[in-house]
PDB file of C-alpha atoms and ligand atoms in Angstrom:
ATOM      1  CA  MET A  15      95.832 147.403 171.655  1.00 81.00           C
ATOM      2  CA  GLU A  16      97.595 148.359 174.779  1.00 88.00           C
ATOM      3  CA  LYS A  17     101.205 148.644 174.437  1.00 94.00           C
ATOM      4  CA  LYS A  18     103.240 146.683 176.863  1.00 96.00           C
ATOM      5  CA  GLN A  19     106.947 146.532 177.555  1.00 98.00           C
ATOM      6  CA  GLN A  20     109.631 147.105 174.757  1.00 98.00           C
ATOM      7  CA  LEU A  21     110.959 143.643 173.414  1.00 98.00           C
ATOM      8  CA  TYR A  22     113.551 145.439 171.166  1.00 96.00           C
ATOM      9  CA  GLU A  23     115.284 148.087 169.921  1.00 97.00           C
ATOM     10  CA  GLY A  24     116.686 148.096 166.177  1.00 95.00           C
ATOM     11  CA  LYS A  25     117.710 151.559 164.166  1.00 95.00           C
ATOM     12  CA  ALA A  26     115.481 152.608 162.982  1.00 97.00           C
ATOM     13  CA  LYS A  27     112.037 150.678 164.935  1.00 98.00           C
ATOM     14  CA  LYS A  28     111.434 149.449 168.335  1.00 98.00           C
ATOM     15  CA  VAL A  29     109.029 146.387 169.071  1.00 98.00           C
ATOM     16  CA  TYR A  30     106.303 146.498 172.090  1.00 98.00           C
ATOM     17  CA  ALA A  31     104.475 143.521 173.516  1.00 98.00           C
ATOM     18  CA  THR A  32     101.103 143.743 173.969  1.00 98.00           C
ATOM     19  CA  SER A  33      98.023 141.843 175.813  1.00 97.00           C
ATOM     20  CA  ASP A  34      98.415 139.345 172.987  1.00 98.00           C
ATOM     21  CA  PRO A  35     101.350 136.863 172.617  1.00 97.00           C
ATOM     22  CA  GLU A  36     101.151 136.590 168.980  1.00 98.00           C
ATOM     23  CA  LEU A  37     100.573 140.404 168.152  1.00 98.00           C
ATOM     24  CA  VAL A  38     103.385 143.206 169.021  1.00 98.00           C
ATOM     25  CA  ILE A  39     103.356 146.942 167.899  1.00 98.00           C
ATOM     26  CA  VAL A  40     106.050 148.214 165.785  1.00 98.00           C
ATOM     27  CA  SER A  41     106.860 152.125 166.444  1.00 98.00           C
ATOM     28  CA  TYR A  42     108.918 153.616 163.479  1.00 98.00           C
ATOM     29  CA  LYS A  43     111.624 156.158 164.771  1.00 98.00           C
ATOM     30  CA  ASP A  44     112.499 159.148 162.591  1.00 98.00           C
ATOM     31  CA  ASP A  45     116.740 157.782 163.548  1.00 98.00           C
ATOM     32  CA  ALA A  46     118.753 157.011 160.365  1.00 98.00           C
ATOM     33  CA  THR A  47     121.765 154.769 159.912  1.00 97.00           C
ATOM     34  CA  ALA A  48     123.753 153.617 157.083  1.00 96.00           C
ATOM     35  CA  PHE A  49     127.025 151.453 156.379  1.00 93.00           C
ATOM     36  CA  ASP A  50     126.174 149.326 159.279  1.00 90.00           C
ATOM     37  CA  GLY A  51     125.527 152.073 161.983  1.00 91.00           C
ATOM     38  CA  LEU A  52     128.658 153.837 160.868  1.00 93.00           C
ATOM     39  CA  LYS A  53     127.304 156.944 159.782  1.00 97.00           C
ATOM     40  CA  LYS A  54     123.779 157.915 161.616  1.00 97.00           C
ATOM     41  CA  GLY A  55     121.455 160.845 161.464  1.00 98.00           C
ATOM     42  CA  THR A  56     117.520 162.106 162.414  1.00 98.00           C
ATOM     43  CA  ILE A  57     115.003 162.238 159.051  1.00 98.00           C
ATOM     44  CA  VAL A  58     112.601 164.324 160.229  1.00 98.00           C
ATOM     45  CA  GLY A  59     109.016 162.717 159.785  1.00 98.00           C
ATOM     46  CA  LYS A  60     110.967 159.518 158.178  1.00 98.00           C
ATOM     47  CA  GLY A  61     109.124 157.091 161.001  1.00 98.00           C
ATOM     48  CA  ALA A  62     105.700 158.214 159.914  1.00 98.00           C
ATOM     49  CA  VAL A  63     105.831 158.679 155.746  1.00 98.00           C
ATOM     50  CA  ASN A  64     107.719 154.879 156.492  1.00 98.00           C
ATOM     51  CA  ASN A  65     105.005 153.030 158.675  1.00 98.00           C
ATOM     52  CA  ARG A  66     101.946 154.628 156.775  1.00 98.00           C
ATOM     53  CA  MET A  67     103.523 153.722 153.694  1.00 98.00           C
ATOM     54  CA  SER A  68     104.992 150.374 154.348  1.00 98.00           C
ATOM     55  CA  ASN A  69     101.274 149.812 155.288  1.00 98.00           C
ATOM     56  CA  MET A  70      99.861 150.634 151.947  1.00 98.00           C
ATOM     57  CA  MET A  71     101.890 148.542 150.430  1.00 98.00           C
ATOM     58  CA  MET A  72     101.774 145.321 152.710  1.00 98.00           C
ATOM     59  CA  LYS A  73      97.570 145.547 152.134  1.00 98.00           C
ATOM     60  CA  LEU A  74      98.254 146.204 148.434  1.00 98.00           C
ATOM     61  CA  LEU A  75     100.742 142.894 148.590  1.00 98.00           C
ATOM     62  CA  GLU A  76      97.887 140.888 150.758  1.00 98.00           C
ATOM     63  CA  LYS A  77      95.465 141.966 148.070  1.00 98.00           C
ATOM     64  CA  SER A  78      98.203 140.110 145.219  1.00 98.00           C
ATOM     65  CA  GLY A  79      98.243 136.869 146.950  1.00 98.00           C
ATOM     66  CA  VAL A  80     101.308 137.247 149.452  1.00 98.00           C
ATOM     67  CA  PRO A  81     101.058 136.554 153.020  1.00 98.00           C
ATOM     68  CA  THR A  82     102.308 140.169 155.633  1.00 99.00           C
ATOM     69  CA  HIS A  83     102.412 141.044 159.265  1.00 98.00           C
ATOM     70  CA  PHE A  84     100.295 143.225 158.607  1.00 98.00           C
ATOM     71  CA  VAL A  85      97.149 144.096 160.950  1.00 98.00           C
ATOM     72  CA  GLU A  86      96.284 147.273 161.859  1.00 98.00           C
ATOM     73  CA  GLU A  87      98.002 151.182 161.356  1.00 98.00           C
ATOM     74  CA  LEU A  88      97.426 152.289 165.121  1.00 98.00           C
ATOM     75  CA  SER A  89      98.738 155.814 164.193  1.00 98.00           C
ATOM     76  CA  ASP A  90     100.837 157.516 162.322  1.00 98.00           C
ATOM     77  CA  ARG A  91     104.160 155.809 163.870  1.00 98.00           C
ATOM     78  CA  GLU A  92     102.748 152.419 165.065  1.00 98.00           C
ATOM     79  CA  THR A  93     101.532 149.462 163.894  1.00 98.00           C
ATOM     80  CA  LEU A  94      99.962 146.390 165.035  1.00 98.00           C
ATOM     81  CA  VAL A  95     101.509 143.147 163.614  1.00 98.00           C
ATOM     82  CA  LYS A  96     101.692 139.609 164.099  1.00 98.00           C
ATOM     83  CA  LYS A  97     105.019 138.574 166.151  1.00 98.00           C
ATOM     84  CA  VAL A  98     107.384 136.737 163.996  1.00 98.00           C
ATOM     85  CA  SER A  99     110.562 135.188 164.439  1.00 98.00           C
ATOM     86  CA  ILE A 100     112.723 137.055 161.221  1.00 98.00           C
ATOM     87  CA  VAL A 101     114.403 134.089 158.947  1.00 98.00           C
ATOM     88  CA  PRO A 102     117.998 136.201 159.240  1.00 98.00           C
ATOM     89  CA  LEU A 103     118.194 136.641 155.465  1.00 98.00           C
ATOM     90  CA  GLU A 104     118.204 140.076 153.657  1.00 98.00           C
ATOM     91  CA  VAL A 105     116.497 139.381 150.919  1.00 99.00           C
ATOM     92  CA  ILE A 106     117.465 141.800 147.528  1.00 98.00           C
ATOM     93  CA  ILE A 107     116.249 142.277 144.379  1.00 99.00           C
ATOM     94  CA  ARG A 108     117.009 144.141 142.058  1.00 99.00           C
ATOM     95  CA  ASN A 109     115.754 145.482 138.333  1.00 99.00           C
ATOM     96  CA  VAL A 110     118.285 148.143 137.714  1.00 99.00           C
ATOM     97  CA  SER A 111     122.112 147.986 138.556  1.00 99.00           C
ATOM     98  CA  ALA A 112     122.457 150.411 141.147  1.00 99.00           C
ATOM     99  CA  GLY A 113     124.307 150.313 145.262  1.00 98.00           C
ATOM    100  CA  SER A 114     126.507 147.567 145.943  1.00 98.00           C
ATOM    101  CA  PHE A 115     125.918 145.747 142.623  1.00 98.00           C
ATOM    102  CA  ALA A 116     126.875 148.359 140.563  1.00 98.00           C
ATOM    103  CA  LYS A 117     130.025 148.193 143.047  1.00 98.00           C
ATOM    104  CA  ARG A 118     130.952 144.713 143.301  1.00 98.00           C
ATOM    105  CA  TYR A 119     131.070 144.108 139.460  1.00 98.00           C
ATOM    106  CA  GLY A 120     132.374 147.149 137.932  1.00 98.00           C
ATOM    107  CA  VAL A 121     129.244 148.730 135.737  1.00 98.00           C
ATOM    108  CA  GLU A 122     127.514 151.817 135.806  1.00 98.00           C
ATOM    109  CA  GLU A 123     124.166 152.471 138.047  1.00 98.00           C
ATOM    110  CA  GLY A 124     120.739 152.897 135.914  1.00 98.00           C
ATOM    111  CA  ILE A 125     121.516 149.697 133.772  1.00 98.00           C
ATOM    112  CA  PRO A 126     118.214 147.779 133.406  1.00 98.00           C
ATOM    113  CA  PHE A 127     118.490 144.092 133.479  1.00 98.00           C
ATOM    114  CA  ASP A 128     116.655 141.458 131.302  1.00 98.00           C
ATOM    115  CA  GLU A 129     115.068 140.088 134.061  1.00 98.00           C
ATOM    116  CA  PRO A 130     115.357 140.831 138.158  1.00 98.00           C
ATOM    117  CA  THR A 131     118.048 139.175 140.438  1.00 98.00           C
ATOM    118  CA  ILE A 132     118.095 138.000 143.951  1.00 98.00           C
ATOM    119  CA  GLU A 133     120.448 137.813 146.517  1.00 98.00           C
ATOM    120  CA  PHE A 134     120.811 137.039 150.151  1.00 98.00           C
ATOM    121  CA  SER A 135     122.739 138.437 153.206  1.00 98.00           C
ATOM    122  CA  TYR A 136     123.437 137.140 155.881  1.00 98.00           C
ATOM    123  CA  LYS A 137     120.951 139.496 158.725  1.00 97.00           C
ATOM    124  CA  ASN A 138     124.230 139.428 161.052  1.00 96.00           C
ATOM    125  CA  ASP A 139     125.656 143.256 161.698  1.00 90.00           C
ATOM    126  CA  ASP A 140     128.849 141.478 163.653  1.00 93.00           C
ATOM    127  CA  LEU A 141     129.437 140.024 160.233  1.00 96.00           C
ATOM    128  CA  HIS A 142     128.472 142.985 158.453  1.00 94.00           C
ATOM    129  CA  ASP A 143     125.666 141.606 156.660  1.00 96.00           C
ATOM    130  CA  PRO A 144     127.630 139.320 154.312  1.00 98.00           C
ATOM    131  CA  LEU A 145     126.517 137.914 150.984  1.00 98.00           C
ATOM    132  CA  LEU A 146     125.550 134.342 150.438  1.00 98.00           C
ATOM    133  CA  ASN A 147     123.716 131.919 148.498  1.00 98.00           C
ATOM    134  CA  SER A 148     120.680 129.457 149.288  1.00 97.00           C
ATOM    135  CA  TYR A 149     123.405 126.544 149.752  1.00 98.00           C
ATOM    136  CA  HIS A 150     125.234 128.872 152.310  1.00 98.00           C
ATOM    137  CA  ALA A 151     121.773 129.399 153.990  1.00 98.00           C
ATOM    138  CA  LEU A 152     121.259 126.045 154.218  1.00 98.00           C
ATOM    139  CA  ALA A 153     124.675 125.010 155.785  1.00 98.00           C
ATOM    140  CA  LEU A 154     123.967 127.421 158.458  1.00 98.00           C
ATOM    141  CA  HIS A 155     120.557 126.484 158.750  1.00 98.00           C
ATOM    142  CA  LEU A 156     118.885 129.986 158.482  1.00 98.00           C
ATOM    143  CA  ALA A 157     115.991 128.457 156.879  1.00 98.00           C
ATOM    144  CA  THR A 158     115.035 125.018 155.330  1.00 98.00           C
ATOM    145  CA  LYS A 159     114.791 124.451 151.567  1.00 98.00           C
ATOM    146  CA  GLU A 160     111.047 124.779 151.806  1.00 98.00           C
ATOM    147  CA  GLU A 161     111.247 127.900 153.373  1.00 98.00           C
ATOM    148  CA  ILE A 162     114.056 129.415 150.811  1.00 98.00           C
ATOM    149  CA  GLY A 163     111.552 128.182 147.875  1.00 98.00           C
ATOM    150  CA  THR A 164     108.359 130.114 149.294  1.00 98.00           C
ATOM    151  CA  ILE A 165     111.001 133.473 150.778  1.00 98.00           C
ATOM    152  CA  LYS A 166     112.345 133.342 146.524  1.00 98.00           C
ATOM    153  CA  ALA A 167     108.764 133.127 145.119  1.00 98.00           C
ATOM    154  CA  TYR A 168     107.136 135.874 147.266  1.00 99.00           C
ATOM    155  CA  ALA A 169     110.157 137.951 146.662  1.00 99.00           C
ATOM    156  CA  PHE A 170     109.367 138.012 143.079  1.00 99.00           C
ATOM    157  CA  LYS A 171     105.748 138.336 143.207  1.00 98.00           C
ATOM    158  CA  VAL A 172     106.762 141.254 145.527  1.00 99.00           C
ATOM    159  CA  ASN A 173     108.490 142.722 142.978  1.00 99.00           C
ATOM    160  CA  GLU A 174     106.163 142.051 140.158  1.00 98.00           C
ATOM    161  CA  VAL A 175     102.834 144.123 141.806  1.00 98.00           C
ATOM    162  CA  LEU A 176     105.334 146.684 143.519  1.00 98.00           C
ATOM    163  CA  LYS A 177     107.042 147.187 139.713  1.00 98.00           C
ATOM    164  CA  ALA A 178     103.938 147.574 137.956  1.00 98.00           C
ATOM    165  CA  TYR A 179     102.172 150.106 140.776  1.00 98.00           C
ATOM    166  CA  PHE A 180     105.085 152.099 141.388  1.00 98.00           C
ATOM    167  CA  LEU A 181     105.259 153.024 137.960  1.00 98.00           C
ATOM    168  CA  SER A 182     101.597 153.687 137.784  1.00 98.00           C
ATOM    169  CA  ILE A 183     102.908 156.764 140.032  1.00 98.00           C
ATOM    170  CA  GLY A 184     106.076 158.204 137.769  1.00 98.00           C
ATOM    171  CA  VAL A 185     108.549 156.006 139.778  1.00 98.00           C
ATOM    172  CA  LYS A 186     111.245 152.899 138.713  1.00 98.00           C
ATOM    173  CA  LEU A 187     111.203 150.650 141.651  1.00 99.00           C
ATOM    174  CA  ILE A 188     115.292 150.525 141.099  1.00 99.00           C
ATOM    175  CA  ASP A 189     116.134 147.545 143.815  1.00 99.00           C
ATOM    176  CA  PHE A 190     114.477 146.691 147.266  1.00 99.00           C
ATOM    177  CA  LYS A 191     115.461 144.343 150.478  1.00 98.00           C
ATOM    178  CA  LEU A 192     112.922 142.270 152.283  1.00 99.00           C
ATOM    179  CA  GLU A 193     112.727 139.948 155.585  1.00 98.00           C
ATOM    180  CA  PHE A 194     110.440 137.547 156.038  1.00 99.00           C
ATOM    181  CA  GLY A 195     109.573 136.264 159.552  1.00 98.00           C
ATOM    182  CA  ARG A 196     107.408 132.693 160.766  1.00 98.00           C
ATOM    183  CA  LEU A 197     104.784 132.893 162.482  1.00 98.00           C
ATOM    184  CA  LYS A 198     103.925 130.432 165.427  1.00 98.00           C
ATOM    185  CA  ASP A 199     102.815 127.493 163.175  1.00 98.00           C
ATOM    186  CA  GLY A 200     105.934 128.431 160.956  1.00 98.00           C
ATOM    187  CA  THR A 201     104.142 130.226 158.340  1.00 98.00           C
ATOM    188  CA  ILE A 202     106.275 132.464 156.101  1.00 98.00           C
ATOM    189  CA  VAL A 203     104.869 135.979 155.916  1.00 99.00           C
ATOM    190  CA  LEU A 204     106.819 139.367 154.515  1.00 99.00           C
ATOM    191  CA  ALA A 205     107.730 140.927 157.544  1.00 98.00           C
ATOM    192  CA  ASP A 206     109.645 144.397 158.347  1.00 98.00           C
ATOM    193  CA  GLU A 207     109.046 146.903 155.760  1.00 98.00           C
ATOM    194  CA  ILE A 208     108.508 148.552 152.255  1.00 98.00           C
ATOM    195  CA  SER A 209     110.066 152.122 152.951  1.00 98.00           C
ATOM    196  CA  PRO A 210     112.260 154.643 150.891  1.00 98.00           C
ATOM    197  CA  ASP A 211     115.125 152.922 153.461  1.00 98.00           C
ATOM    198  CA  THR A 212     114.693 149.904 151.788  1.00 98.00           C
ATOM    199  CA  CYS A 213     113.727 150.471 147.988  1.00 99.00           C
ATOM    200  CA  ARG A 214     115.290 152.432 145.858  1.00 99.00           C
ATOM    201  CA  PHE A 215     112.745 154.763 143.824  1.00 99.00           C
ATOM    202  CA  TRP A 216     113.991 156.879 140.617  1.00 98.00           C
ATOM    203  CA  ASP A 217     111.261 159.127 139.285  1.00 98.00           C
ATOM    204  CA  ALA A 218     110.506 157.687 135.852  1.00 98.00           C
ATOM    205  CA  GLN A 219     111.380 161.413 134.347  1.00 98.00           C
ATOM    206  CA  THR A 220     114.811 162.699 135.457  1.00 98.00           C
ATOM    207  CA  ASN A 221     115.453 159.682 137.462  1.00 98.00           C
ATOM    208  CA  GLU A 222     115.884 161.776 140.562  1.00 98.00           C
ATOM    209  CA  LYS A 223     116.140 159.468 143.799  1.00 98.00           C
ATOM    210  CA  LEU A 224     113.399 159.229 145.918  1.00 98.00           C
ATOM    211  CA  ASP A 225     115.073 157.070 148.876  1.00 98.00           C
ATOM    212  CA  LYS A 226     117.407 157.050 151.439  1.00 98.00           C
ATOM    213  CA  ASP A 227     120.359 157.074 149.161  1.00 98.00           C
ATOM    214  CA  ARG A 228     119.936 160.905 149.373  1.00 98.00           C
ATOM    215  CA  PHE A 229     121.286 160.436 153.317  1.00 98.00           C
ATOM    216  CA  ARG A 230     123.657 158.004 152.304  1.00 98.00           C
ATOM    217  CA  ARG A 231     125.154 159.654 149.684  1.00 98.00           C
ATOM    218  CA  ASP A 232     124.839 163.193 151.509  1.00 98.00           C
ATOM    219  CA  LEU A 233     122.512 164.599 148.569  1.00 98.00           C
ATOM    220  CA  GLY A 234     120.878 166.782 150.396  1.00 98.00           C
ATOM    221  CA  GLY A 235     116.748 167.021 150.014  1.00 98.00           C
ATOM    222  CA  VAL A 236     116.497 164.247 152.083  1.00 98.00           C
ATOM    223  CA  GLU A 237     113.526 164.657 154.169  1.00 98.00           C
ATOM    224  CA  ASP A 238     111.909 166.441 150.712  1.00 98.00           C
ATOM    225  CA  ALA A 239     111.973 163.185 148.809  1.00 98.00           C
ATOM    226  CA  TYR A 240     110.354 160.847 151.841  1.00 98.00           C
ATOM    227  CA  ARG A 241     107.720 163.663 151.205  1.00 98.00           C
ATOM    228  CA  GLU A 242     107.174 163.347 147.725  1.00 98.00           C
ATOM    229  CA  ILE A 243     107.379 159.412 147.504  1.00 98.00           C
ATOM    230  CA  PHE A 244     104.797 159.649 150.398  1.00 98.00           C
ATOM    231  CA  GLN A 245     102.661 161.889 148.182  1.00 98.00           C
ATOM    232  CA  ARG A 246     102.788 160.253 145.695  1.00 97.00           C
ATOM    233  CA  VAL A 247     101.685 156.963 147.174  1.00 97.00           C
ATOM    234  CA  ALA A 248      98.861 158.605 148.980  1.00 96.00           C
ATOM    235  CA  GLY A 249      97.556 160.365 145.844  1.00 93.00           C
ATOM    236  CA  LYS A 250      98.319 163.539 147.019  1.00 69.00           C
TER     237      LYS A 250
HETATM  238  P1  TMP B  22     122.881 147.869 148.636  1.00 54.02           P
HETATM  239  O1  TMP B  22     123.191 148.026 146.292  1.00 54.02           O
HETATM  240  O2  TMP B  22     123.427 148.678 149.156  1.00 54.02           O
HETATM  241  O3  TMP B  22     122.906 145.854 148.611  1.00 54.02           O
HETATM  242  O4  TMP B  22     121.066 147.446 148.556  1.00 54.02           O
HETATM  243  C1  TMP B  22     120.145 147.522 147.767  1.00 54.02           C
HETATM  244  C2  TMP B  22     118.461 147.379 148.344  1.00 54.02           C
HETATM  245  O5  TMP B  22     118.901 147.100 150.137  1.00 54.02           O
HETATM  246  C3  TMP B  22     118.751 148.817 148.331  1.00 54.02           C
HETATM  247  O6  TMP B  22     117.098 149.176 148.086  1.00 54.02           O
HETATM  248  C4  TMP B  22     118.276 149.742 149.830  1.00 54.02           C
HETATM  249  C5  TMP B  22     118.405 148.442 150.557  1.00 54.02           C
HETATM  250  N1  TMP B  22     118.748 147.940 151.724  1.00 54.02           N
HETATM  251  C6  TMP B  22     118.491 148.189 153.017  1.00 54.02           C
HETATM  252  O7  TMP B  22     117.264 148.065 152.961  1.00 54.02           O
HETATM  253  N2  TMP B  22     119.077 147.897 154.104  1.00 54.02           N
HETATM  254  C7  TMP B  22     120.803 147.480 154.242  1.00 54.02           C
HETATM  255  O8  TMP B  22     121.645 147.161 155.109  1.00 54.02           O
HETATM  256  C8  TMP B  22     121.333 147.697 153.030  1.00 54.02           C
HETATM  257  C9  TMP B  22     122.722 147.489 152.677  1.00 54.02           C
HETATM  258  C10 TMP B  22     120.339 147.826 151.985  1.00 54.02           C
HETATM  259  N1  LIG B  23     121.365 148.798 157.604  1.00 54.02           N
HETATM  260  C1  LIG B  23     122.313 149.721 156.975  1.00 54.02           C
HETATM  261  C2  LIG B  23     122.619 150.476 158.154  1.00 54.02           C
HETATM  262  O1  LIG B  23     123.403 149.881 158.660  1.00 54.02           O
HETATM  263  C3  LIG B  23     121.113 151.250 156.701  1.00 54.02           C
HETATM  264  C4  LIG B  23     121.499 151.050 154.751  1.00 54.02           C
HETATM  265  O2  LIG B  23     122.762 151.475 154.340  1.00 54.02           O
HETATM  266  O3  LIG B  23     120.018 151.310 154.409  1.00 54.02           O
HETATM  267  O4  LIG B  23     122.904 151.669 159.049  1.00 54.02           O
END
């Protein structure tokens, strides 16, 4: 599939048109940002890790009944995906307290929840992705009631599948962010990526962080953490 003009450049990926109007090519960069782009850097090798890991997760989820945008991995950094219009909601599932949850509610990180939680942010950089609930999302016409129901059901399903999978490779899935998109016919599919940029992964034995928090918090060993989680996923 031939890469045509660039349609979009985000903080971590570029999107290109193809000769098929319903397919696009995503190209993953090594660029890393945090805190709404205030912190900038490069994580060498991140683009390839995120591309390949995300594709493996999308394939696993498809097999488990969650429709995704994934079509075909083209190279280390590039993947052919279905063109979607992104639902402007960041969908966050948490199994263990961490990050903004711990901060907002004044609890320690690392407390496991009895049940996973779900929350939405309005995907809007100018407003700094404010937290909202499904009533707010409806009021703002970000999605229909039916779409929100579908998104919630898929998000919890993704959690069940990924939590079990990561545990099998010695990793606790603490929390993660998903984005969904609409195909031309309106079908909701899982889009964006599932990677150490968008998930918190802690080693099951030591609780060592194997994700982007190493970059966000200047913990060092950023590249090693991406390599380590990728090697576990790839079974090396
Ligand atoms: P948070 O605790 O900072 O709200 O993050 C929750 C999860 O969402 C965590 O796994 C990291 C991921 N995330 C993103 O993918 N993009 C973002 O912009 C933010 C803030 C978090
Ligand atoms: N989306 C954040 C940023 O603005 C990145 C993050 O913290 O994951 O750069």
